[in-house]
XYZ file of C-alpha atoms in Angstrom:
313
model
C 22.139 76.379 15.800
C 18.747 76.777 15.273
C 18.562 75.656 11.677
C 21.140 72.853 12.357
C 18.332 71.563 15.045
C 15.521 71.904 12.560
C 17.517 70.250 9.823
C 18.220 67.392 12.193
C 14.216 67.000 13.590
C 13.673 67.504 9.864
C 15.964 64.244 9.023
C 14.422 62.295 11.474
C 10.907 63.107 10.786
C 11.924 61.951 7.123
C 13.430 58.696 8.285
C 10.750 57.558 10.379
C 8.319 58.354 7.452
C 10.345 56.343 5.001
C 10.705 53.332 7.734
C 7.101 53.552 8.315
C 6.058 53.294 4.565
C 8.552 50.228 4.260
C 6.809 48.337 7.493
C 3.629 48.966 5.763
C 4.630 47.766 2.409
C 6.184 44.787 3.885
C 3.093 44.164 5.973
C 0.880 44.699 2.646
C 3.145 42.006 0.824
C 2.854 39.727 3.955
C -0.786 39.813 4.016
C -1.363 39.718 0.122
C 0.974 36.433 0.327
C -1.186 34.987 3.227
C -4.415 35.718 1.705
C -2.964 34.313 -2.040
C -2.233 30.990 0.107
C -5.500 30.656 1.810
C -7.362 30.848 -1.139
C -4.916 28.585 -2.923
C -5.496 26.040 -0.342
C -9.372 26.398 0.113
C -9.315 26.319 -3.962
C -7.721 22.636 -3.328
C -9.977 21.873 -0.498
C -13.208 22.846 -2.637
C -12.178 20.709 -5.441
C -11.466 17.976 -3.078
C -14.858 18.020 -1.549
C -16.472 18.245 -4.933
C -14.423 15.248 -6.302
C -15.088 12.830 -3.264
C -18.937 13.800 -3.408
C -18.731 12.837 -7.029
C -16.781 9.526 -6.499
C -19.539 8.663 -3.818
C -22.481 9.159 -6.383
C -20.850 7.348 -8.846
C -19.274 4.275 -6.964
C -21.482 4.032 -3.767
C -20.239 1.651 -1.175
C -16.953 0.728 -3.312
C -15.775 4.034 -2.064
C -15.078 4.180 1.556
C -13.928 6.740 4.002
C -11.093 5.570 5.983
C -9.944 8.511 7.822
C -11.804 11.703 7.270
C -9.697 14.022 9.419
C -6.385 12.966 7.598
C -8.556 12.823 4.330
C -7.848 9.113 3.644
C -10.194 6.905 1.388
C -10.148 3.479 -0.395
C -11.949 2.188 -3.508
C -12.450 -1.513 -4.407
C -12.168 -2.146 -7.914
C -13.770 -5.385 -9.053
C -13.606 -7.033 -12.716
C -14.605 -10.912 -12.573
C -12.991 -12.723 -9.648
C -10.095 -10.039 -9.511
C -10.014 -6.886 -7.394
C -7.576 -4.150 -6.512
C -7.997 -1.831 -3.609
C -6.768 1.717 -4.081
C -6.060 3.641 -0.702
C -5.387 7.364 -1.312
C -4.824 10.482 0.979
C -5.339 13.707 -0.366
C -2.703 16.194 0.468
C -2.843 20.060 0.968
C -1.391 20.592 -2.520
C -3.498 18.351 -4.408
C -4.704 18.709 -7.017
C -2.995 22.024 -7.755
C 0.506 20.969 -7.444
C 0.961 17.218 -6.263
C -0.498 14.108 -6.493
C -2.451 12.124 -3.851
C -0.422 9.734 -1.899
C -1.568 6.226 -2.967
C -1.406 2.548 -2.148
C -2.110 -0.759 -4.074
C -3.708 -3.931 -2.195
C -3.664 -6.837 -4.727
C -2.259 -9.962 -3.210
C -3.351 -12.001 -6.576
C -1.256 -9.877 -8.758
C 2.678 -10.208 -8.999
C 4.796 -7.300 -7.907
C 5.509 -6.670 -11.490
C 1.965 -6.307 -12.268
C 1.567 -3.801 -9.513
C 4.625 -1.631 -10.176
C 3.216 -1.530 -14.030
C -0.264 -0.261 -12.487
C 1.329 2.102 -10.317
C 3.425 3.750 -13.377
C 0.323 3.825 -15.194
C -1.384 6.154 -12.349
C 1.686 8.087 -12.454
C 1.569 8.803 -16.102
C -2.351 9.513 -15.776
C -1.513 11.957 -13.197
C 1.249 13.684 -15.440
C -1.151 14.225 -17.986
C -4.034 15.762 -15.870
C -1.480 17.764 -13.809
C -3.558 20.238 -11.934
C -6.595 18.498 -12.215
C -8.615 15.956 -10.196
C -7.341 12.376 -11.146
C -8.865 9.737 -8.994
C -11.959 9.171 -11.328
C -9.077 8.384 -13.908
C -7.124 6.302 -11.834
C -9.937 3.768 -10.664
C -10.860 3.617 -14.422
C -7.495 2.672 -15.484
C -7.124 0.175 -12.959
C -10.272 -1.289 -14.342
C -9.170 -1.076 -17.531
C -5.713 -3.331 -16.650
C -7.958 -5.555 -14.785
C -10.171 -6.071 -18.112
C -6.931 -6.783 -19.895
C -5.865 -9.512 -17.473
C -9.367 -11.117 -17.799
C -9.064 -11.062 -21.459
C -5.730 -12.854 -21.399
C -6.983 -15.558 -19.014
C -10.133 -16.261 -21.119
C -7.815 -16.761 -24.303
C -5.539 -19.141 -22.153
C -8.625 -21.062 -21.025
C -9.788 -21.401 -24.487
C -6.723 -22.547 -25.336
C -6.409 -25.127 -22.632
C -9.816 -26.293 -23.399
C -8.725 -27.258 -27.017
C -5.659 -29.176 -26.012
C -7.866 -31.177 -23.571
C -10.286 -31.833 -26.233
C -7.360 -33.284 -28.488
C -5.771 -35.198 -25.512
C -8.659 -37.116 -23.692
C -6.158 -39.091 -21.586
C -5.109 -36.384 -19.815
C -8.585 -35.579 -18.291
C -8.877 -39.056 -17.185
C -5.294 -38.978 -15.638
C -6.500 -35.796 -13.667
C -9.635 -37.378 -12.361
C -7.408 -40.202 -10.823
C -5.002 -37.777 -9.165
C -5.496 -37.522 -5.262
C -6.332 -34.421 -3.904
C -3.339 -32.833 -2.742
C -2.500 -32.358 0.849
C -2.076 -28.806 2.259
C 0.438 -28.073 5.245
C -1.654 -27.211 8.395
C -2.070 -23.296 8.638
C -1.749 -21.520 12.000
C -3.127 -17.736 12.615
C -2.025 -15.633 15.230
C -3.495 -12.871 17.287
C -4.269 -9.216 15.782
C -1.886 -6.411 16.261
C -3.622 -3.212 16.460
C -1.948 0.182 16.022
C -3.796 3.325 14.987
C -6.489 1.838 12.814
C -3.655 -0.595 11.155
C -3.986 -4.114 11.887
C -1.640 -7.261 11.895
C -1.879 -10.616 11.892
C 0.833 -13.555 11.205
C 0.097 -16.643 9.652
C 2.399 -19.798 9.631
C 2.837 -23.293 8.406
C 5.648 -25.895 8.091
C 6.620 -26.401 4.699
C 9.371 -28.812 3.004
C 9.495 -27.232 -0.694
C 8.497 -24.509 -2.520
C 5.258 -26.378 -3.997
C 3.920 -26.340 -0.187
C 4.685 -22.351 -0.215
C 2.516 -22.170 -3.199
C -0.325 -24.385 -1.833
C -0.377 -22.403 1.659
C -0.289 -19.102 -0.285
C -3.004 -20.079 -2.370
C -5.289 -21.533 0.654
C -4.772 -18.578 2.412
C -5.815 -16.188 -0.486
C -9.032 -18.140 -0.650
C -9.804 -16.329 2.923
C -11.617 -13.205 1.931
C -10.343 -11.061 4.490
C -6.573 -11.987 3.981
C -7.206 -11.980 0.292
C -8.634 -8.088 0.663
C -5.346 -6.821 3.101
C -3.222 -4.082 2.167
C -0.177 -6.024 2.227
C 0.422 -9.959 2.442
C 4.335 -10.032 3.002
C 5.895 -13.311 3.737
C 9.224 -15.141 3.857
C 10.289 -19.242 4.057
C 13.133 -21.190 4.863
C 13.593 -24.575 3.552
C 16.334 -27.179 4.418
C 16.960 -28.716 1.114
C 18.767 -32.424 0.560
C 22.273 -30.907 0.388
C 21.827 -29.165 3.887
C 21.663 -25.876 2.267
C 18.445 -23.536 2.528
C 15.927 -22.448 -0.139
C 14.738 -19.219 0.862
C 12.754 -16.232 -0.450
C 10.407 -13.354 0.778
C 7.795 -10.718 -0.845
C 7.045 -7.300 0.131
C 3.623 -6.881 -1.594
C 4.292 -3.346 -1.736
C 5.306 -3.023 1.966
C 8.719 -1.540 1.186
C 11.495 -4.015 2.940
C 9.008 -6.000 4.879
C 9.846 -9.033 3.288
C 13.628 -8.995 3.414
C 13.199 -7.989 7.013
C 11.087 -11.148 7.641
C 13.782 -13.463 6.022
C 16.311 -11.862 7.992
C 14.103 -12.834 11.083
C 13.944 -16.260 10.327
C 17.657 -16.276 9.793
C 18.339 -14.856 13.485
C 15.798 -17.363 15.086
C 17.298 -20.140 12.810
C 13.704 -21.438 11.532
C 13.691 -24.263 9.471
C 11.092 -25.547 7.118
C 8.889 -22.548 7.887
C 6.852 -19.983 5.931
C 5.268 -17.082 7.528
C 3.019 -14.479 6.264
C 2.098 -11.257 7.849
C -1.236 -9.753 6.698
C -1.586 -6.207 7.027
C -4.738 -4.027 6.865
C -4.054 -0.232 6.384
C -5.967 2.200 8.643
C -5.090 5.451 6.690
C -2.518 6.600 9.385
C 1.411 6.273 8.575
C 3.057 4.195 11.323
C 6.878 5.002 10.172
C 9.439 2.442 11.580
C 6.563 1.396 13.955
C 5.170 -1.120 11.405
C 8.159 -3.064 11.273
C 8.240 -4.154 15.112
C 4.567 -5.040 14.556
C 5.269 -7.353 11.923
C 8.291 -8.678 13.668
C 6.100 -9.059 16.686
C 3.280 -10.907 14.513
C 5.655 -13.101 12.977
C 7.437 -14.229 16.424
C 4.015 -15.076 18.314
C 2.574 -16.970 15.498
C 5.588 -19.225 15.114
C 6.067 -19.833 18.944
C 2.342 -20.474 19.050
C 2.503 -22.671 16.316
C 5.826 -24.361 18.142
C 7.554 -23.764 14.728
C 10.462 -22.105 16.636
C 11.375 -22.283 20.366
C 10.348 -19.384 22.594
C 13.946 -19.815 24.604
C 15.960 -19.854 21.218
C 19.280 -17.714 21.292
C 19.567 -15.387 18.729
C 22.697 -15.708 16.256
C 25.111 -13.059 16.616
């Protein structure tokens, strides 16, 4: 009995010691992992701080802090009369294992051009994966703007040569009257979490009118520098059908939602443009509510839709 009791106690002691050491090993492993990830994150943070300091020194006022707490920044890249605003948000995994989140604001560029530049930035990141990329991104954007400028210079030279060969065309253009641009209405500004939304509207009767209004709007510096200028128009044609189209300008699905809104309120011969100035904080679905509210407000204020108009079912 005594021997059995002693053996039982020894067994309990061995089990206790084994469990103790297993717990210690797990604690050590967990502790090492936690320490590893803390060092890992701190290394990312240190690289981000160094990169931001370098960009501030290189680009001065063109490099802006949008939201320091959320590590959101912007950069104005200028080349001639063209400019692109690059918005970036640095995530905890950047640069070691993930790229920064980015948006491009360039209302004067076509959607295909924006998509092309976005693809180039992704290629740059893949070629430098694990290291800082912001300087390379900025210079890649500048390089694309320079290419665009070179193309335009060539087009101007060709145009001038044609004009020299055809003096009558110059005389004809001088005799043309200044084209009348539809009146443009501007709505109130809606602000939410540092993002601002403003609606602009005009009565239009042709796609040519739409182009003229957009051109006039982009001459306003504040609007031209907006992060997104999404729009939609709906025009009644001679055969009582509708000519309609929309543009997201980088704000995914915003243009199609605007057009859907015009269809719901049965708007006719109307162009509505919504400018958004991004504040560095993601709004999620709330942004579409603000876009619709800005559109409704400016259209009602301009009497381009009725305040009491019944919605289509």
